[in-house]
Amino acid sequence: QVQLVESGGGLVQPGGSLTLSCAFSGSGFSHYVMAWYRQAPGKQRELVASIASGGTITYTDSVKGRFTISSDNARNTVYLQMNSLKPEDTAVYYCKARLFSSYWGQGTQVTVSS
């Protein structure tokens, strides 16, 4: 059974930075496609970034050049480095692991406000 635990959210001023972490427990971490999603109030959950086992990385257009996804197979952890944060980045950020099934974390709140 896979469990995902996100951390690192918080309140940050516009232009600031945060790094989210997603700790994966279970087996086979390196085989999973890991992704970060976010859901703002009143909006649908959207894919932010993903990283596949072969290293292929994708970003949604609105975060390209500002966010960086990475994974550490030794620590079974995926990260989302977020720079130049904007108020529209405010959302609950979720980690997802997908292989034969999909697993979600509980989410971590990111609020960008002055």
CSV table of N, CA and C in Angstrom, one decimal:
chain,number,residue,atom,x,y,z
A,1,GLN,N,0.8,-1.2,0.0
A,1,GLN,CA,0.0,0.0,0.0
A,1,GLN,C,0.9,1.2,0.0
A,2,VAL,N,0.6,2.2,-0.9
A,2,VAL,CA,1.3,3.4,-1.0
A,2,VAL,C,0.7,4.5,-0.2
A,3,GLN,N,1.5,5.2,0.6
A,3,GLN,CA,1.0,6.4,1.3
A,3,GLN,C,1.9,7.6,0.9
A,4,LEU,N,1.3,8.7,0.8
A,4,LEU,CA,2.0,10.0,0.4
A,4,LEU,C,1.7,11.0,1.4
A,5,VAL,N,2.7,11.7,1.9
A,5,VAL,CA,2.6,12.8,2.9
A,5,VAL,C,3.3,14.0,2.3
A,6,GLU,N,2.5,15.1,2.1
A,6,GLU,CA,3.0,16.3,1.6
A,6,GLU,C,3.4,17.2,2.8
A,7,SER,N,4.4,18.1,2.6
A,7,SER,CA,4.8,19.1,3.6
A,7,SER,C,5.4,20.3,2.9
A,8,GLY,N,5.5,21.3,3.7
A,8,GLY,CA,6.2,22.5,3.1
A,8,GLY,C,5.3,23.7,2.7
A,9,GLY,N,4.0,23.5,2.8
A,9,GLY,CA,3.1,24.6,2.4
A,9,GLY,C,3.2,25.7,3.5
A,10,GLY,N,2.5,26.8,3.2
A,10,GLY,CA,2.5,27.9,4.1
A,10,GLY,C,2.1,29.2,3.4
A,11,LEU,N,2.3,30.3,4.2
A,11,LEU,CA,2.0,31.6,3.7
A,11,LEU,C,3.3,32.3,3.2
A,12,VAL,N,3.2,32.8,2.0
A,12,VAL,CA,4.4,33.5,1.5
A,12,VAL,C,3.9,34.7,0.7
A,13,GLN,N,4.8,35.7,0.7
A,13,GLN,CA,4.5,37.0,0.0
A,13,GLN,C,4.7,36.8,-1.5
A,14,PRO,N,4.0,37.5,-2.3
A,14,PRO,CA,4.3,37.5,-3.8
A,14,PRO,C,5.7,37.7,-4.1
A,15,GLY,N,6.2,36.9,-5.0
A,15,GLY,CA,7.6,36.9,-5.4
A,15,GLY,C,8.5,36.0,-4.5
A,16,GLY,N,7.9,35.4,-3.5
A,16,GLY,CA,8.7,34.5,-2.6
A,16,GLY,C,8.8,33.1,-3.2
A,17,SER,N,9.4,32.3,-2.3
A,17,SER,CA,9.6,30.9,-2.7
A,17,SER,C,9.2,29.9,-1.6
A,18,LEU,N,8.8,28.7,-2.1
A,18,LEU,CA,8.5,27.6,-1.2
A,18,LEU,C,9.0,26.3,-1.8
A,19,THR,N,9.3,25.4,-1.0
A,19,THR,CA,9.6,24.0,-1.5
A,19,THR,C,8.7,23.0,-0.9
A,20,LEU,N,7.9,22.3,-1.7
A,20,LEU,CA,7.0,21.3,-1.2
A,20,LEU,C,7.7,20.0,-1.3
A,21,SER,N,7.4,19.1,-0.3
A,21,SER,CA,8.0,17.7,-0.3
A,21,SER,C,6.8,16.7,-0.3
A,22,CYS,N,7.0,15.6,-0.9
A,22,CYS,CA,6.1,14.5,-0.9
A,22,CYS,C,6.8,13.2,-0.5
A,23,ALA,N,6.6,12.7,0.7
A,23,ALA,CA,7.3,11.5,1.1
A,23,ALA,C,6.4,10.3,0.7
A,24,PHE,N,7.1,9.4,0.0
A,24,PHE,CA,6.4,8.2,-0.5
A,24,PHE,C,6.8,7.0,0.4
A,25,SER,N,5.8,6.3,0.9
A,25,SER,CA,6.0,5.1,1.6
A,25,SER,C,5.4,3.9,0.9
A,26,GLY,N,6.1,2.8,0.8
A,26,GLY,CA,5.7,1.7,0.0
A,26,GLY,C,6.8,1.2,-0.8
A,27,SER,N,6.6,0.4,-1.8
A,27,SER,CA,7.7,-0.2,-2.6
A,27,SER,C,7.6,0.3,-4.0
A,28,GLY,N,8.7,0.4,-4.7
A,28,GLY,CA,8.7,0.7,-6.1
A,28,GLY,C,8.7,2.1,-6.5
A,29,PHE,N,9.1,3.0,-5.6
A,29,PHE,CA,9.0,4.4,-5.8
A,29,PHE,C,9.6,4.8,-7.2
A,30,SER,N,10.7,4.3,-7.6
A,30,SER,CA,11.4,4.7,-8.8
A,30,SER,C,10.6,4.4,-10.0
A,31,HIS,N,9.6,3.5,-9.9
A,31,HIS,CA,8.8,3.1,-11.1
A,31,HIS,C,7.6,4.0,-11.3
A,32,TYR,N,7.2,4.8,-10.3
A,32,TYR,CA,6.0,5.5,-10.4
A,32,TYR,C,6.2,6.8,-11.1
A,33,VAL,N,5.1,7.3,-11.8
A,33,VAL,CA,5.0,8.6,-12.3
A,33,VAL,C,4.5,9.5,-11.1
A,34,MET,N,5.3,10.4,-10.7
A,34,MET,CA,5.0,11.3,-9.6
A,34,MET,C,4.5,12.7,-10.1
A,35,ALA,N,3.5,13.2,-9.5
A,35,ALA,CA,3.0,14.5,-10.0
A,35,ALA,C,2.5,15.4,-8.8
A,36,TRP,N,2.5,16.7,-9.1
A,36,TRP,CA,1.9,17.7,-8.2
A,36,TRP,C,0.7,18.2,-8.9
A,37,TYR,N,-0.4,18.3,-8.2
A,37,TYR,CA,-1.6,18.9,-8.6
A,37,TYR,C,-1.9,20.0,-7.6
A,38,ARG,N,-2.8,20.9,-8.1
A,38,ARG,CA,-3.3,21.9,-7.1
A,38,ARG,C,-4.8,22.2,-7.4
A,39,GLN,N,-5.4,22.7,-6.4
A,39,GLN,CA,-6.9,23.0,-6.5
A,39,GLN,C,-7.1,24.3,-5.7
A,40,ALA,N,-7.5,25.3,-6.4
A,40,ALA,CA,-7.9,26.6,-5.8
A,40,ALA,C,-9.4,26.5,-5.5
A,41,PRO,N,-9.8,27.4,-4.6
A,41,PRO,CA,-11.2,27.4,-4.2
A,41,PRO,C,-12.1,27.7,-5.4
A,42,GLY,N,-13.1,26.8,-5.6
A,42,GLY,CA,-14.0,27.0,-6.7
A,42,GLY,C,-13.6,26.6,-8.0
A,43,LYS,N,-12.4,26.0,-8.1
A,43,LYS,CA,-11.8,25.6,-9.3
A,43,LYS,C,-11.5,24.1,-9.3
A,44,GLN,N,-11.3,23.5,-10.5
A,44,GLN,CA,-11.0,22.1,-10.6
A,44,GLN,C,-9.6,21.9,-10.3
A,45,ARG,N,-9.3,20.7,-9.9
A,45,ARG,CA,-7.9,20.3,-9.6
A,45,ARG,C,-7.2,20.2,-10.9
A,46,GLU,N,-5.9,20.8,-10.9
A,46,GLU,CA,-5.2,20.8,-12.2
A,46,GLU,C,-3.8,20.3,-12.0
A,47,LEU,N,-3.2,19.7,-13.0
A,47,LEU,CA,-1.9,19.2,-13.0
A,47,LEU,C,-0.9,20.4,-13.0
A,48,VAL,N,0.1,20.4,-12.1
A,48,VAL,CA,1.1,21.4,-12.1
A,48,VAL,C,2.4,20.9,-12.8
A,49,ALA,N,2.8,19.7,-12.3
A,49,ALA,CA,4.1,19.2,-12.9
A,49,ALA,C,4.1,17.7,-12.6
A,50,SER,N,4.8,17.0,-13.5
A,50,SER,CA,5.0,15.6,-13.3
A,50,SER,C,6.4,15.1,-13.7
A,51,ILE,N,6.8,14.0,-13.1
A,51,ILE,CA,8.1,13.5,-13.4
A,51,ILE,C,7.9,11.9,-13.5
A,52,ALA,N,8.4,11.4,-14.7
A,52,ALA,CA,8.2,10.0,-14.9
A,52,ALA,C,9.5,9.2,-14.5
A,53,SER,N,9.4,7.9,-14.5
A,53,SER,CA,10.5,7.1,-14.0
A,53,SER,C,11.7,7.3,-15.0
A,54,GLY,N,11.5,7.6,-16.2
A,54,GLY,CA,12.6,7.7,-17.2
A,54,GLY,C,13.2,9.1,-17.1
A,55,GLY,N,12.6,10.0,-16.3
A,55,GLY,CA,13.1,11.4,-16.1
A,55,GLY,C,12.3,12.4,-16.9
A,56,THR,N,11.3,12.0,-17.7
A,56,THR,CA,10.5,13.0,-18.5
A,56,THR,C,9.7,13.9,-17.5
A,57,ILE,N,9.9,15.2,-17.7
A,57,ILE,CA,9.2,16.2,-16.9
A,57,ILE,C,8.3,17.0,-17.7
A,58,THR,N,7.1,17.3,-17.1
A,58,THR,CA,6.2,18.2,-17.8
A,58,THR,C,5.7,19.2,-16.8
A,59,TYR,N,5.4,20.4,-17.3
A,59,TYR,CA,4.8,21.5,-16.5
A,59,TYR,C,3.6,22.1,-17.2
A,60,THR,N,2.7,22.6,-16.4
A,60,THR,CA,1.6,23.3,-16.9
A,60,THR,C,2.2,24.7,-17.3
A,61,ASP,N,1.6,25.3,-18.3
A,61,ASP,CA,2.3,26.5,-18.9
A,61,ASP,C,2.4,27.7,-17.9
A,62,SER,N,1.5,27.8,-17.0
A,62,SER,CA,1.5,28.9,-16.0
A,62,SER,C,2.6,28.8,-15.0
A,63,VAL,N,3.3,27.7,-14.9
A,63,VAL,CA,4.4,27.6,-13.9
A,63,VAL,C,5.7,27.4,-14.6
A,64,LYS,N,5.8,27.3,-15.9
A,64,LYS,CA,7.0,27.0,-16.6
A,64,LYS,C,8.0,28.2,-16.3
A,65,GLY,N,9.2,27.8,-15.9
A,65,GLY,CA,10.2,28.8,-15.6
A,65,GLY,C,10.2,29.3,-14.2
A,66,ARG,N,9.2,28.9,-13.4
A,66,ARG,CA,9.1,29.3,-12.0
A,66,ARG,C,9.2,28.1,-11.1
A,67,PHE,N,8.6,27.0,-11.5
A,67,PHE,CA,8.5,25.8,-10.6
A,67,PHE,C,9.5,24.7,-11.2
A,68,THR,N,10.0,23.9,-10.3
A,68,THR,CA,10.9,22.8,-10.6
A,68,THR,C,10.5,21.6,-9.9
A,69,ILE,N,10.2,20.5,-10.6
A,69,ILE,CA,9.9,19.2,-9.9
A,69,ILE,C,11.2,18.4,-10.0
A,70,SER,N,11.4,17.7,-8.9
A,70,SER,CA,12.5,16.8,-8.8
A,70,SER,C,12.2,15.6,-7.9
A,71,SER,N,13.0,14.5,-8.0
A,71,SER,CA,12.8,13.4,-7.2
A,71,SER,C,14.1,12.9,-6.7
A,72,ASP,N,14.0,12.3,-5.5
A,72,ASP,CA,15.2,11.7,-4.9
A,72,ASP,C,14.9,10.2,-4.5
A,73,ASN,N,15.4,9.3,-5.4
A,73,ASN,CA,15.1,7.9,-5.2
A,73,ASN,C,15.6,7.3,-3.9
A,74,ALA,N,16.7,7.9,-3.4
A,74,ALA,CA,17.3,7.4,-2.1
A,74,ALA,C,16.4,7.8,-1.0
A,75,ARG,N,15.7,8.9,-1.1
A,75,ARG,CA,14.8,9.3,0.0
A,75,ARG,C,13.3,9.0,-0.3
A,76,ASN,N,13.0,8.4,-1.4
A,76,ASN,CA,11.6,8.2,-1.8
A,76,ASN,C,10.8,9.5,-1.7
A,77,THR,N,11.3,10.6,-2.2
A,77,THR,CA,10.6,11.9,-2.0
A,77,THR,C,10.7,12.6,-3.3
A,78,VAL,N,9.6,13.3,-3.6
A,78,VAL,CA,9.5,14.2,-4.8
A,78,VAL,C,9.3,15.6,-4.2
A,79,TYR,N,9.9,16.5,-4.9
A,79,TYR,CA,9.9,17.9,-4.5
A,79,TYR,C,9.3,18.8,-5.5
A,80,LEU,N,8.7,20.0,-5.1
A,80,LEU,CA,8.3,21.0,-6.0
A,80,LEU,C,8.9,22.3,-5.5
A,81,GLN,N,9.9,22.8,-6.2
A,81,GLN,CA,10.5,24.1,-5.8
A,81,GLN,C,9.7,25.2,-6.6
A,82,MET,N,9.1,26.1,-5.8
A,82,MET,CA,8.3,27.1,-6.4
A,82,MET,C,8.9,28.5,-6.1
A,83,ASN,N,9.3,29.2,-7.2
A,83,ASN,CA,9.9,30.5,-7.1
A,83,ASN,C,8.9,31.5,-7.8
A,84,SER,N,9.2,32.8,-7.5
A,84,SER,CA,8.4,33.9,-8.1
A,84,SER,C,6.9,33.6,-7.9
A,85,LEU,N,6.5,33.3,-6.7
A,85,LEU,CA,5.1,32.9,-6.5
A,85,LEU,C,4.2,34.1,-6.7
A,86,LYS,N,3.0,33.8,-7.2
A,86,LYS,CA,2.0,34.8,-7.5
A,86,LYS,C,0.7,34.5,-6.7
A,87,PRO,N,-0.1,35.5,-6.4
A,87,PRO,CA,-1.3,35.2,-5.7
A,87,PRO,C,-2.2,34.1,-6.4
A,88,GLU,N,-2.1,34.0,-7.7
A,88,GLU,CA,-2.9,33.0,-8.4
A,88,GLU,C,-2.3,31.6,-8.2
A,89,ASP,N,-1.2,31.4,-7.5
A,89,ASP,CA,-0.7,30.1,-7.2
A,89,ASP,C,-1.3,29.6,-5.9
A,90,THR,N,-2.1,30.4,-5.2
A,90,THR,CA,-2.7,30.0,-4.0
A,90,THR,C,-3.6,28.8,-4.3
A,91,ALA,N,-3.4,27.8,-3.5
A,91,ALA,CA,-4.2,26.5,-3.7
A,91,ALA,C,-3.8,25.5,-2.7
A,92,VAL,N,-4.5,24.4,-2.6
A,92,VAL,CA,-4.1,23.2,-1.9
A,92,VAL,C,-3.3,22.4,-3.0
A,93,TYR,N,-2.1,22.0,-2.6
A,93,TYR,CA,-1.2,21.3,-3.5
A,93,TYR,C,-1.2,19.8,-3.1
A,94,TYR,N,-1.5,18.9,-4.0
A,94,TYR,CA,-1.6,17.5,-3.8
A,94,TYR,C,-0.5,16.8,-4.6
A,95,CYS,N,0.0,15.7,-3.9
A,95,CYS,CA,1.0,14.8,-4.5
A,95,CYS,C,0.2,13.6,-5.0
A,96,LYS,N,0.6,13.1,-6.2
A,96,LYS,CA,0.0,11.9,-6.7
A,96,LYS,C,1.0,11.0,-7.2
A,97,ALA,N,0.8,9.7,-7.0
A,97,ALA,CA,1.7,8.6,-7.5
A,97,ALA,C,0.9,7.7,-8.4
A,98,ARG,N,1.4,7.4,-9.6
A,98,ARG,CA,0.6,6.6,-10.5
A,98,ARG,C,1.5,5.5,-11.1
A,99,LEU,N,1.0,4.3,-11.0
A,99,LEU,CA,1.6,3.2,-11.7
A,99,LEU,C,0.5,2.3,-12.3
A,100,PHE,N,0.1,1.3,-11.6
A,100,PHE,CA,-1.1,0.5,-12.0
A,100,PHE,C,-2.3,1.1,-11.3
A,101,SER,N,-2.1,1.7,-10.2
A,101,SER,CA,-3.2,2.5,-9.5
A,101,SER,C,-2.7,3.9,-9.2
A,102,SER,N,-3.6,4.7,-8.8
A,102,SER,CA,-3.2,6.1,-8.4
A,102,SER,C,-3.4,6.3,-6.9
A,103,TYR,N,-2.5,7.0,-6.3
A,103,TYR,CA,-2.6,7.4,-4.9
A,103,TYR,C,-2.4,8.9,-4.7
A,104,TRP,N,-3.1,9.4,-3.8
A,104,TRP,CA,-3.1,10.8,-3.5
A,104,TRP,C,-2.6,11.1,-2.0
A,105,GLY,N,-2.0,12.2,-1.8
A,105,GLY,CA,-1.7,12.7,-0.5
A,105,GLY,C,-2.9,13.5,0.0
A,106,GLN,N,-2.7,14.0,1.2
A,106,GLN,CA,-3.8,14.7,1.9
A,106,GLN,C,-3.8,16.2,1.5
A,107,GLY,N,-2.7,16.7,0.9
A,107,GLY,CA,-2.7,18.1,0.4
A,107,GLY,C,-2.0,19.0,1.4
A,108,THR,N,-1.4,20.0,0.9
A,108,THR,CA,-0.8,21.1,1.7
A,108,THR,C,-1.2,22.4,1.2
A,109,GLN,N,-1.6,23.3,2.1
A,109,GLN,CA,-2.1,24.6,1.6
A,109,GLN,C,-0.9,25.6,1.3
A,110,VAL,N,-1.0,26.2,0.2
A,110,VAL,CA,0.0,27.3,-0.2
A,110,VAL,C,-0.8,28.6,-0.4
A,111,THR,N,-0.5,29.6,0.3
A,111,THR,CA,-1.2,30.9,0.2
A,111,THR,C,-0.1,31.9,-0.1
A,112,VAL,N,-0.4,32.6,-1.2
A,112,VAL,CA,0.5,33.7,-1.7
A,112,VAL,C,-0.3,35.0,-1.5
A,113,SER,N,0.2,35.8,-0.5
A,113,SER,CA,-0.5,37.0,-0.2
A,113,SER,C,0.4,38.0,0.5
A,114,SER,N,0.1,39.3,0.3
A,114,SER,CA,0.9,40.3,1.0
A,114,SER,C,0.1,40.7,2.3
